[in-house]
Amino acid sequence: MSDPTRPISSDPSLDAHGAPHPPPMSEGERRALEMVEAAETGGRKLSGWQQHLVTVIAVGWCLFQMYAAWNGTLVPTTLRAIHLAFAFALAFLVFPFRKTPGAPQTRVPWADWILGAAATGSALYFVVEYANIAGNGGIRADVPLDLLAGSGLVVLLLLTAWRTIGLAMPLISLAFILFAFMGAKGLIKGIQTPFHGGYTWPQLMGQLATNTEGIFGTALGVSAQIVFLFVLFGAVFDKMGAGDWFMRVAQGLLGSFRGGAAKASILSSALNGIISGSAVSNVVTGGNITIGTMIRTGYSREKAGAIEVASSSNGQLMPPVMGAAAFIMAQNLNIEYRSLILAAAIPAFLCYAALLVVSHIEALKLDLRGLPRSELPRVRQTLLEGWYYILPLGYLIGVLTVNPEANPERIALYTILIMAVMMLLQEVFWSRKDGRTPLRGLLDGGRKLVEAFEAGARSMIGIAIATAAAGIIVGIVTITGLGFGLADVVEGVARLFSNDFIRILVVLLMGQLIALILGMGLPTTANYILMSALIVPIIARIAGFDTSNPAQMLPVHMFVFYFGIMADSTPPVALAAFAAAAISGGDPVKTGVQAFQYELRTALLAYMMFFNPQLLLIANNRLGGLPLGEAIPMVVFAFIGLVAFSAATLRFLHRRTNLVQTLLLLVASFILIIPTHILYNLGALGLIALVYVWQKAGSRGPRTPLPSAA
């Protein structure tokens, strides 16, 4: 093994890889890091025994989840309740209720100790008493302790969601709870609804706290059973040094091309997306290097930040991790996760390939050049330094995609164990070069492993709380029949249009708008859970899809998933854009608007998948029914359509497009959304060629660079 973090040169001006040292962390980068910590891993800076307690609980959570995956026989409700109890315990320790930028709390207030103990106790109560409560037919008013525990669980879950994922989810949940209470038989008798007769407090608490369609439902189950292990895998993989290695490989490969700084950022984000499902942390992890480099090579602060936001947000599309939402999607569709990975691979490739085109167009507009080779990592040397990082990743992806019988959580567990051994050996190997004893190296490897476990557990807090809180909404939608009522309303709107295609398009546009609005205040996972409960059945009903056929339903689920991801860069609430702006020093709103413009190609791709499921390897009404070789023509046409659409939205192809040229490119891209007769596709290619030839004919003389403002 070569050491990717130890000096290879005695020159103090060079880093471990022979390249100039990166500048020290700027104030903007420090603020962005604090923003990520506050939003995703908790903003408190504890010390002493309190920090040690956090570490013990976090490592204990990891060990419990690994044991559960190894054992495989824990009762599902027991696993979910213990999973939530750990999330409660850490949430009140590391997430402050009031976040003060620049002045993190260093101690846990007494009130949080009480609330944390009560929340943890309420979850553990259902570990002990769940069977008895279920045997009694649920929570009853004549068993006060059960009712108190259920009520405490719901209330404290909403409080925890408020401090970990923001106010939107608790407010939406409260609105649904009030809706469930309305009716002649409910708690709020004065307001009637056409959907249900109303529910009492004990009835609703029983549905939410003891029914598997409530808090301890499918979403939390997927978080506890599968998502945790994949997030932990990403944390250990990154702690080994793989994230930095991906970054240097991307810089070495693409940095010297036109607009190479942006292209390296996009490729490194795609590689990091394989192991990470968080847009915001991806921005800070890679952006502290790439954003500054993009600005230095000519991109405006807003455009540099926006490219990082778009590429980091799309990291959630990259198999095999794809964020927590993908695991829940597989569960909702009742398909193997392997099938979802294979189906999602082509759209993810198209999304990043189109973003590379976007960065190239921007480089043409600004007449940019690549970075000097002297400032870039040497590709061959970099590959040799970290080739062994590919081994655990190759094992994980290879087994998941090749073996239909593979158990995802068991394979993730084995991969984590392999990486733990590699991390210890790596430190022992490095110790021989820098004067440490092998025992010291082994201890340092153990310390890094503990740090990785703590980072993984802290990253899981928000996901566990979000999936549990989403269970409140899913449970209420189930018992009130709200989903069917909304479907009737939307279907009534759709019937205003006689054409079937227009009717479906109207419903898709409504679903797109709802996903973007919800996504402004919700993390991607919670957004997808809500959309899958409320909007997906409506789209399927209007389109006439068989909801029991995953081949018909997967395009619908992917549609809402893609728009949920777009919400990460949708102003005015776009945390990823604010993090990027903190690093770049640009305006966060302008950064978000520019990122949204870049993300429009993701919107087009979502429509392409819906109308052309062959991009998901679906054929003959069957997942995986289309061989990869037969999908290639569709992929090529889709890519050309994305290029034309990107050129139209950026108003630039070979040079700035006029109105007619822009319209021709849009028409061509829209034709390529839906696979029709080959003559239509060739006609679309002809329109694109016409615009290109038109521009080339008028390009005599020097091209004047456009202003660099976003």
XYZ file of C-alpha atoms in Angstrom:
710
model
C 0.000 0.000 0.000
C 1.185 3.514 -0.749
C 0.346 6.198 1.731
C -1.958 8.887 0.318
C -1.598 11.141 3.344
C 2.079 10.870 4.357
C 4.771 13.134 2.852
C 6.596 11.807 -0.195
C 8.711 14.920 -0.561
C 10.949 16.796 1.843
C 9.884 20.102 0.295
C 7.685 21.797 2.940
C 5.817 23.741 0.239
C 4.394 20.502 -1.177
C 1.726 18.287 0.296
C 1.699 14.514 0.661
C 1.268 14.072 -3.083
C 3.883 16.496 -4.311
C 1.336 19.219 -5.059
C 1.207 22.679 -3.453
C -0.471 22.744 -0.064
C -4.102 23.919 -0.148
C -4.684 27.301 1.497
C -5.799 27.297 5.133
C -9.539 27.097 5.792
C -11.178 30.426 5.081
C -13.863 32.014 7.194
C -16.466 31.011 4.600
C -15.308 27.411 4.615
C -15.433 27.362 8.401
C -19.001 28.719 8.344
C -20.011 26.106 5.761
C -18.545 23.341 7.902
C -20.443 24.625 10.929
C -23.619 24.767 8.825
C -23.249 21.127 7.832
C -22.504 20.036 11.383
C -25.490 21.960 12.704
C -27.805 20.571 10.040
C -26.674 16.979 9.731
C -24.500 15.823 12.622
C -25.340 18.214 15.453
C -23.842 21.602 16.167
C -22.737 21.187 19.789
C -19.002 21.168 20.510
C -18.922 19.045 23.633
C -15.841 18.130 25.624
C -14.841 15.993 28.566
C -17.151 13.272 29.827
C -20.097 14.567 27.800
C -18.203 14.074 24.539
C -17.064 10.658 25.731
C -20.708 9.762 26.409
C -21.667 10.781 22.867
C -18.857 8.604 21.498
C -19.913 5.612 23.605
C -23.570 5.900 22.550
C -22.635 6.388 18.878
C -20.262 3.404 18.817
C -22.817 1.364 20.772
C -25.437 2.183 18.150
C -23.093 1.030 15.370
C -22.263 -2.208 17.156
C -25.948 -2.900 17.817
C -26.824 -2.365 14.150
C -23.967 -4.610 13.057
C -25.083 -7.288 15.520
C -28.664 -7.019 14.248
C -27.489 -7.511 10.657
C -25.313 -10.451 11.705
C -28.063 -12.031 13.805
C -30.904 -11.428 11.367
C -33.592 -12.713 13.751
C -34.530 -9.655 15.806
C -38.247 -8.897 15.904
C -38.788 -5.995 13.448
C -40.587 -3.766 15.964
C -37.834 -4.386 18.537
C -35.132 -3.442 16.043
C -36.999 -0.298 14.996
C -37.731 0.847 18.555
C -34.117 0.390 19.702
C -32.923 2.143 16.545
C -35.174 5.108 17.342
C -34.107 5.089 21.011
C -30.443 5.504 20.014
C -31.400 8.339 17.631
C -33.333 10.079 20.430
C -30.443 9.765 22.871
C -27.913 11.285 20.463
C -30.269 13.944 19.088
C -30.783 15.653 22.439
C -27.070 15.471 23.201
C -25.631 16.888 19.972
C -28.437 18.949 18.398
C -29.130 22.207 20.263
C -32.652 23.591 20.128
C -31.329 27.074 19.405
C -28.509 27.232 16.913
C -26.178 30.202 17.308
C -23.760 30.460 14.339
C -20.196 31.023 15.441
C -20.977 30.245 19.087
C -21.665 26.503 19.405
C -22.865 25.168 22.738
C -20.232 23.315 24.736
C -22.496 21.739 27.384
C -25.822 19.910 27.332
C -28.514 21.929 29.173
C -30.423 20.175 31.949
C -33.693 20.411 29.981
C -32.173 18.373 27.130
C -31.062 15.692 29.573
C -34.671 15.367 30.752
C -36.191 15.459 27.266
C -33.610 13.032 25.912
C -34.209 10.565 28.734
C -37.992 10.825 28.286
C -37.786 10.336 24.499
C -35.398 7.396 24.794
C -37.562 5.866 27.513
C -40.733 6.218 25.424
C -39.122 4.311 22.549
C -37.718 1.606 24.844
C -41.153 1.229 26.485
C -42.416 -0.229 23.226
C -39.483 -2.656 23.134
C -40.715 -4.124 26.407
C -44.483 -3.698 26.109
C -45.197 -3.886 22.391
C -46.439 -7.482 22.474
C -48.762 -6.784 25.414
C -50.154 -3.644 23.776
C -50.758 -5.486 20.507
C -52.463 -8.293 22.454
C -54.810 -5.728 24.028
C -55.852 -4.499 20.597
C -53.665 -1.372 20.715
C -53.463 1.584 23.062
C -56.579 1.897 25.219
C -57.841 4.759 27.333
C -58.161 2.440 30.369
C -54.399 1.701 30.365
C -52.941 5.129 31.260
C -49.286 4.109 31.075
C -49.646 2.858 27.482
C -51.432 6.042 26.484
C -48.804 8.186 28.227
C -45.953 6.341 26.499
C -47.625 6.607 23.081
C -48.422 10.284 23.546
C -44.902 10.985 24.780
C -43.432 9.165 21.799
C -45.419 11.251 19.289
C -44.863 14.610 21.005
C -41.156 14.067 21.665
C -40.654 12.769 18.128
C -42.065 16.023 16.748
C -39.827 18.051 19.091
C -36.801 16.025 18.014
C -37.676 16.451 14.342
C -37.896 20.206 14.914
C -34.336 20.419 16.167
C -32.785 17.890 13.766
C -34.479 18.393 10.392
C -36.306 21.711 10.790
C -39.810 22.973 11.442
C -41.484 21.848 8.205
C -41.935 18.177 9.111
C -43.439 18.832 12.589
C -45.855 21.418 11.173
C -46.986 19.100 8.364
C -47.371 16.255 10.873
C -49.420 18.439 13.227
C -51.702 19.416 10.361
C -52.319 15.738 9.595
C -52.917 14.968 13.286
C -55.521 17.741 13.510
C -57.128 16.431 10.340
C -57.409 12.953 11.901
C -59.135 14.428 14.974
C -61.825 16.156 12.877
C -65.217 14.462 12.628
C -68.295 13.475 14.615
C -66.462 10.623 16.353
C -63.194 12.473 16.768
C -61.619 14.834 19.226
C -62.607 17.891 17.168
C -66.313 17.280 16.618
C -67.189 20.705 15.277
C -65.424 20.194 11.936
C -66.536 17.450 9.538
C -64.546 15.988 6.668
C -65.785 13.991 3.666
C -63.033 11.394 4.139
C -63.536 9.945 7.652
C -65.602 10.203 10.844
C -62.790 11.300 13.159
C -60.574 9.582 15.723
C -60.088 9.938 19.460
C -56.713 10.517 21.090
C -56.219 6.850 22.192
C -57.269 5.582 18.755
C -54.799 7.829 16.965
C -51.960 7.104 19.399
C -52.593 3.399 18.883
C -52.382 3.828 15.110
C -49.190 5.891 15.274
C -47.306 4.125 18.071
C -48.263 0.455 17.718
C -49.401 -0.047 14.138
C -46.754 -1.028 11.606
C -48.186 1.638 9.290
C -47.246 4.347 11.804
C -44.012 5.464 13.462
C -42.593 1.933 13.595
C -43.526 1.362 9.971
C -41.702 0.498 6.777
C -39.680 3.716 6.517
C -38.146 3.403 9.999
C -37.678 -0.309 9.371
C -35.606 0.353 6.262
C -33.590 2.959 8.178
C -32.855 0.443 10.930
C -32.279 -2.592 8.761
C -30.395 -1.323 5.721
C -29.749 2.425 5.593
C -27.671 2.582 8.764
C -25.164 0.037 7.484
C -24.718 1.804 4.147
C -24.249 5.175 5.853
C -21.704 3.564 8.180
C -19.990 2.043 5.160
C -19.663 5.523 3.641
C -18.287 6.991 6.885
C -15.618 4.278 7.254
C -14.722 4.434 3.563
C -14.257 8.201 3.750
C -12.225 7.972 6.968
C -9.853 5.592 5.218
C -9.025 8.440 2.831
C -11.086 7.327 -0.171
C -12.961 10.629 -0.540
C -9.715 12.581 -0.857
C -8.389 9.989 -3.292
C -11.487 10.295 -5.485
C -10.996 14.056 -5.543
C -7.367 13.807 -6.644
C -8.147 11.204 -9.314
C -10.844 13.471 -10.752
C -8.528 16.481 -10.750
C -5.768 14.529 -12.453
C -8.073 13.159 -15.148
C -10.101 16.257 -16.065
C -8.400 19.289 -14.553
C -6.386 20.169 -17.667
C -9.404 20.280 -20.023
C -11.370 23.437 -20.824
C -13.228 24.360 -17.640
C -11.359 21.515 -16.002
C -11.864 22.760 -12.448
C -15.637 22.395 -12.819
C -15.363 19.050 -14.590
C -13.114 17.681 -11.853
C -15.659 18.850 -9.284
C -18.453 17.037 -11.125
C -16.522 13.776 -11.476
C -15.377 13.798 -7.845
C -18.965 14.446 -6.702
C -20.151 11.515 -8.803
C -17.527 9.270 -7.233
C -18.322 10.526 -3.733
C -22.004 9.980 -4.460
C -21.271 6.254 -4.642
C -20.572 6.265 -0.891
C -22.497 9.285 0.379
C -26.160 10.225 0.205
C -25.920 13.771 1.548
C -25.897 16.754 -0.788
C -24.831 19.286 1.840
C -21.912 17.299 3.223
C -20.784 16.571 -0.354
C -20.702 20.323 -1.016
C -18.452 20.986 1.962
C -16.281 17.888 1.507
C -15.381 18.642 -2.088
C -16.288 22.305 -2.359
C -13.596 23.546 0.005
C -11.132 22.679 -2.776
C -13.084 22.795 -6.031
C -15.033 26.032 -5.538
C -11.919 28.087 -4.947
C -10.207 26.509 -7.940
C -13.200 27.251 -10.187
C -13.229 30.896 -9.088
C -9.501 31.179 -9.708
C -9.903 29.875 -13.278
C -12.652 32.350 -14.212
C -16.024 31.157 -12.945
C -18.022 33.683 -10.966
C -18.548 32.950 -7.270
C -22.182 32.090 -7.873
C -21.502 29.815 -10.842
C -18.700 28.016 -9.034
C -20.950 27.408 -6.048
C -23.871 26.392 -8.274
C -21.850 23.774 -10.166
C -20.763 22.268 -6.844
C -24.376 22.296 -5.587
C -25.722 20.616 -8.724
C -23.029 17.945 -8.783
C -23.286 17.258 -5.044
C -27.088 17.082 -5.088
C -26.973 14.580 -7.924
C -24.690 12.388 -5.823
C -27.900 11.017 -4.306
C -28.700 9.500 -7.700
C -25.538 7.379 -7.785
C -25.872 3.687 -6.939
C -25.415 1.861 -4.666
C -26.165 4.228 -1.749
C -28.499 6.774 -3.454
C -29.513 8.250 -0.105
C -31.924 6.578 2.288
C -34.878 7.160 -0.048
C -33.697 4.536 -2.537
C -33.800 1.759 0.064
C -37.338 2.780 1.006
C -38.270 2.835 -2.677
C -37.105 -0.755 -3.096
C -39.188 -1.740 -0.084
C -42.263 0.114 -1.380
C -41.973 -1.596 -4.740
C -41.206 -4.959 -3.140
C -38.186 -5.490 -5.370
C -34.596 -6.526 -4.739
C -32.283 -3.597 -4.108
C -30.082 -5.122 -6.813
C -32.832 -4.472 -9.358
C -33.095 -0.834 -8.291
C -29.325 -0.320 -8.537
C -29.238 -1.664 -12.082
C -32.285 0.350 -13.132
C -30.927 3.612 -11.678
C -27.448 3.320 -13.191
C -28.204 4.652 -16.698
C -30.173 7.739 -15.540
C -27.402 8.564 -13.048
C -24.815 8.322 -15.832
C -26.931 10.530 -18.095
C -27.422 13.090 -15.351
C -23.689 13.530 -14.745
C -22.789 13.340 -18.430
C -25.252 16.180 -19.092
C -23.808 18.188 -16.197
C -20.345 17.832 -17.724
C -21.839 19.295 -20.898
C -23.316 22.158 -18.852
C -19.891 22.915 -17.370
C -18.338 22.796 -20.842
C -20.936 25.229 -22.193
C -20.205 27.604 -19.322
C -16.488 27.313 -20.046
C -17.159 28.162 -23.704
C -19.291 31.139 -22.726
C -16.519 32.485 -20.488
C -13.694 31.396 -22.839
C -11.968 29.494 -20.026
C -8.984 27.183 -20.198
C -7.897 24.219 -18.112
C -5.557 24.123 -15.128
C -1.795 23.780 -15.682
C -0.609 20.193 -15.404
C 1.962 21.298 -12.817
C -0.860 22.141 -10.407
C -2.645 18.823 -10.805
C -2.041 15.440 -9.172
C -0.196 12.939 -11.351
C -2.817 10.411 -12.439
C -0.624 7.315 -12.501
C 0.964 8.036 -9.146
C -2.397 8.879 -7.575
C -3.958 5.646 -8.839
C -1.051 3.637 -7.447
C -1.331 5.370 -4.081
C -4.942 4.418 -3.518
C -5.753 1.488 -5.789
C -6.731 -0.649 -2.817
C -9.698 1.630 -2.048
C -11.411 0.014 -5.016
C -11.379 -3.421 -3.368
C -14.142 -2.955 -0.744
C -16.194 -0.808 -3.111
C -15.824 -3.365 -5.885
C -16.831 -6.145 -3.504
C -19.950 -4.275 -2.384
C -21.147 -3.270 -5.842
C -20.089 -6.519 -7.480
C -21.908 -8.806 -5.060
C -25.031 -6.624 -4.961
C -25.358 -6.486 -8.734
C -24.217 -9.982 -9.713
C -25.738 -12.164 -7.004
C -29.570 -12.109 -7.006
C -29.614 -13.865 -3.625
C -27.346 -11.298 -1.934
C -28.636 -9.812 1.308
C -27.870 -6.047 1.119
C -27.448 -5.483 4.863
C -25.277 -8.592 5.285
C -23.065 -7.576 2.330
C -22.749 -4.042 3.740
C -21.756 -5.527 7.103
C -19.066 -7.709 5.517
C -17.746 -4.689 3.601
C -17.524 -2.638 6.814
C -15.591 -5.443 8.524
C -13.228 -5.702 5.543
C -12.597 -1.941 5.646
C -12.059 -2.002 9.428
C -9.267 -4.540 8.960
C -7.845 -2.536 6.042
C -7.838 0.653 8.134
C -5.870 -1.038 10.925
C -3.375 -2.564 8.473
C -3.052 0.762 6.664
C -2.023 2.554 9.860
C 0.420 -0.224 10.813
C 1.959 -0.023 7.334
C 2.261 3.771 7.537
C 3.798 3.587 11.007
C 6.883 1.899 9.544
C 7.521 4.991 7.382
C 7.009 7.800 9.885
C 8.796 6.430 12.924
C 5.824 5.140 14.914
C 5.811 1.696 16.410
C 3.414 -0.861 14.889
C 1.479 -0.838 18.169
C 1.115 2.938 17.914
C -0.100 2.539 14.352
C -2.611 -0.092 15.440
C -3.924 2.222 18.174
C -4.186 5.109 15.701
C -6.138 2.871 13.346
C -8.499 1.966 16.167
C -8.973 5.656 16.977
C -9.839 6.410 13.349
C -12.297 3.547 13.315
C -14.037 4.916 16.414
C -14.164 8.359 14.779
C -15.702 6.819 11.654
C -18.297 4.984 13.739
C -19.202 8.184 15.570
C -19.461 10.123 12.293
C -21.679 7.441 10.786
C -23.994 7.342 13.810
C -24.297 11.123 13.965
C -25.132 11.225 10.249
C -27.932 8.729 10.882
C -29.736 10.803 13.531
C -31.605 12.982 11.050
C -32.457 10.034 8.788
C -33.861 7.953 11.660
C -35.916 10.866 13.005
C -37.156 11.837 9.522
C -38.301 8.306 8.682
C -40.027 7.934 12.061
C -41.771 11.313 11.754
C -42.852 10.496 8.203
C -44.555 7.447 9.683
C -46.980 9.807 11.443
C -48.156 11.164 8.103
C -48.236 7.770 6.377
C -50.245 6.308 9.266
C -52.829 9.091 9.132
C -53.117 8.919 5.353
C -53.798 5.189 5.718
C -56.557 5.361 8.348
C -58.326 8.479 7.071
C -58.488 7.534 3.396
C -56.989 10.925 2.565
C -54.983 9.458 -0.301
C -58.122 8.290 -2.093
C -59.784 11.653 -1.497
C -56.840 13.545 -2.984
C -56.820 11.165 -5.920
C -60.482 11.978 -6.590
C -59.760 15.725 -6.470
C -56.763 15.513 -8.793
C -58.629 13.177 -11.127
C -61.432 15.724 -11.284
C -58.923 18.364 -12.397
C -57.396 15.981 -14.922
C -60.797 15.235 -16.453
C -60.999 18.857 -17.553
C -58.702 17.758 -20.374
C -59.889 15.283 -22.984
C -56.493 14.207 -24.295
C -54.931 11.371 -22.263
C -51.389 12.644 -22.758
C -52.304 16.165 -21.622
C -54.139 14.710 -18.629
C -51.082 12.737 -17.510
C -48.808 15.720 -18.163
C -50.970 17.960 -15.963
C -50.803 15.458 -13.096
C -47.021 15.142 -13.475
C -46.639 18.928 -13.387
C -48.750 19.077 -10.223
C -46.663 16.323 -8.638
C -43.462 18.091 -9.662
C -44.606 21.342 -8.052
C -45.637 19.614 -4.811
C -42.303 17.764 -4.592
C -40.349 20.996 -5.051
C -42.433 22.869 -2.469
C -42.215 20.095 0.108
C -38.508 19.682 -0.597
C -37.800 23.265 0.409
C -38.356 22.304 4.040
C -37.868 18.544 4.078
C -34.841 16.307 3.554
C -34.941 14.133 0.461
C -35.891 11.003 2.398
C -38.902 12.578 4.109
C -39.920 14.264 0.866
C -39.906 10.963 -0.988
C -41.889 9.162 1.751
C -44.619 11.817 1.626
C -44.699 11.865 -2.160
C -44.851 8.075 -2.368
C -47.807 8.051 0.027
C -49.735 10.965 -1.475
C -48.767 11.628 -5.092
C -47.425 8.365 -6.520
C -50.795 6.548 -6.233
C -52.528 9.493 -7.900
C -50.135 9.549 -10.869
C -50.459 5.783 -11.212
C -54.248 6.003 -11.117
C -54.464 8.731 -13.765
C -51.949 6.926 -15.990
C -53.804 3.620 -15.589
C -50.805 1.777 -14.143
C -51.043 -1.507 -12.259
C -49.864 -0.568 -8.743
C -48.847 -4.170 -8.071
C -46.443 -4.211 -11.034
C -43.036 -2.706 -10.074
C -42.097 -2.331 -13.745
C -44.958 0.149 -14.186
C -44.533 1.849 -10.795
C -40.747 2.337 -10.761
C -40.817 5.241 -13.292
C -43.400 7.012 -11.111
C -41.336 6.574 -7.948
C -38.166 7.703 -9.738
C -40.023 10.752 -11.046
C -40.908 12.052 -7.580
C -37.489 10.989 -6.216
C -35.668 13.095 -8.819
C -37.750 16.168 -8.060
C -37.195 15.668 -4.353
C -33.461 15.808 -5.012
C -33.881 18.971 -7.097
C -35.384 20.639 -4.022
C -31.922 20.683 -2.394
C -30.981 23.454 -4.801
C -34.364 25.183 -5.052
C -34.486 28.709 -3.545
C -35.377 30.223 -1.189
C -34.632 27.300 1.157
C -31.650 25.501 -0.359
C -29.201 24.461 2.336
C -26.702 23.099 -0.188
C -26.648 26.477 -1.957
C -26.124 28.316 1.333
C -23.220 26.005 2.193
C -21.634 26.563 -1.233
C -22.135 30.334 -0.973
C -20.471 30.340 2.448
C -17.380 28.822 0.822
C -17.409 30.897 -2.363
C -18.327 34.206 -0.766
C -21.130 34.592 -3.309
C -24.769 35.431 -2.853
C -26.648 32.328 -1.591
C -29.916 33.131 -3.370
C -28.169 33.793 -6.693
C -26.175 30.588 -6.173
C -29.413 28.675 -5.616
C -31.080 30.198 -8.684
C -28.069 29.352 -10.840
C -27.938 25.804 -9.422
C -31.644 25.392 -10.168
C -30.982 26.410 -13.771
C -28.280 23.740 -13.997
C -30.654 21.223 -12.387
C -33.330 21.712 -15.041
C -31.716 18.891 -17.004
C -32.577 16.617 -14.028
C -36.218 17.632 -14.457
C -36.133 16.727 -18.140
C -34.497 13.401 -17.290
C -37.304 12.645 -14.815
C -39.845 13.071 -17.624
C -37.700 10.981 -19.962
C -37.707 8.096 -17.465
C -41.461 8.319 -17.021
C -42.296 8.319 -20.728
C -39.385 6.106 -21.738
C -38.964 3.371 -19.079
C -36.428 1.648 -21.320
C -33.889 4.031 -19.751
C -34.550 2.025 -16.568
C -33.952 -1.231 -18.496
C -37.702 -1.955 -18.359
C -39.208 -3.866 -21.262
C -42.071 -6.300 -21.740
C -43.579 -5.026 -18.502
C -40.635 -6.444 -16.551
C -37.727 -4.979 -14.591
C -34.452 -5.836 -16.284
C -36.344 -6.995 -19.335
C -34.255 -4.857 -21.691
C -30.665 -6.012 -22.345
C -28.103 -3.263 -21.884
C -27.007 -3.497 -25.511
C -30.526 -2.774 -26.747
C -30.747 0.240 -24.435
C -27.773 1.987 -26.035
C -29.740 3.739 -28.843
C -32.220 5.081 -26.278
C -29.360 6.290 -24.085
C -27.732 8.088 -27.014
C -30.962 9.833 -28.028
C -31.664 10.778 -24.392
C -28.164 12.220 -23.990
C -28.507 14.277 -27.169
C -31.858 15.540 -25.901
C -30.291 16.567 -22.573
C -27.476 18.363 -24.418
C -29.979 20.261 -26.577
C -32.067 21.162 -23.521
C -28.998 22.344 -21.580
C -27.876 24.472 -24.503
C -31.366 25.986 -24.756
C -31.658 26.790 -21.037
C -28.155 28.291 -20.985
C -28.774 30.099 -24.313
C -25.461 28.895 -25.727
C -24.272 26.142 -28.076
C -21.280 27.073 -30.222
C -21.995 30.696 -29.388
C -24.919 32.568 -27.852
C -28.250 31.389 -29.306
C -30.943 33.737 -30.553
C -34.624 33.197 -29.787
C -35.321 31.030 -32.841
C -32.288 28.826 -32.209
C -33.291 28.414 -28.565
C -36.814 27.372 -29.550
C -35.484 24.879 -32.105
C -33.268 23.283 -29.433
C -36.198 23.077 -27.006
C -38.432 21.461 -29.625
C -35.721 18.911 -30.420
C -35.197 18.062 -26.747
C -38.944 17.661 -26.131
C -39.277 15.351 -29.159
C -36.541 13.149 -27.679
C -38.378 12.807 -24.339
C -40.727 10.193 -25.743
C -39.450 7.318 -27.916
C -41.518 7.495 -31.064
C -40.831 6.606 -34.660
C -37.176 6.772 -35.691
C -38.063 9.499 -38.187
C -39.112 11.811 -35.343
C -35.828 11.174 -33.572
C -33.886 11.836 -36.735
C -35.916 15.015 -37.239
C -34.905 16.156 -33.740
C -31.257 15.467 -34.572
C -31.729 17.467 -37.759
C -32.995 20.478 -35.792
C -29.965 20.344 -33.501
C -27.635 20.028 -36.496
C -29.380 22.979 -38.140
C -28.749 25.183 -35.108
C -25.120 24.097 -34.918
C -24.469 24.734 -38.626
C -26.327 28.048 -38.362
C -24.068 29.104 -35.505
C -20.892 27.890 -37.200
C -21.809 29.845 -40.315
C -22.124 33.001 -38.259
C -19.034 32.413 -36.174
C -16.452 34.031 -38.442
C -14.323 36.283 -36.336
C -13.372 36.104 -32.684
C -15.951 34.946 -30.148
C -16.548 37.546 -27.468
C -16.707 36.043 -23.971
C -19.896 36.753 -22.072
C -19.900 38.495 -18.702
C -19.074 36.124 -15.836
C -21.901 37.239 -13.578
C -24.299 34.482 -12.580
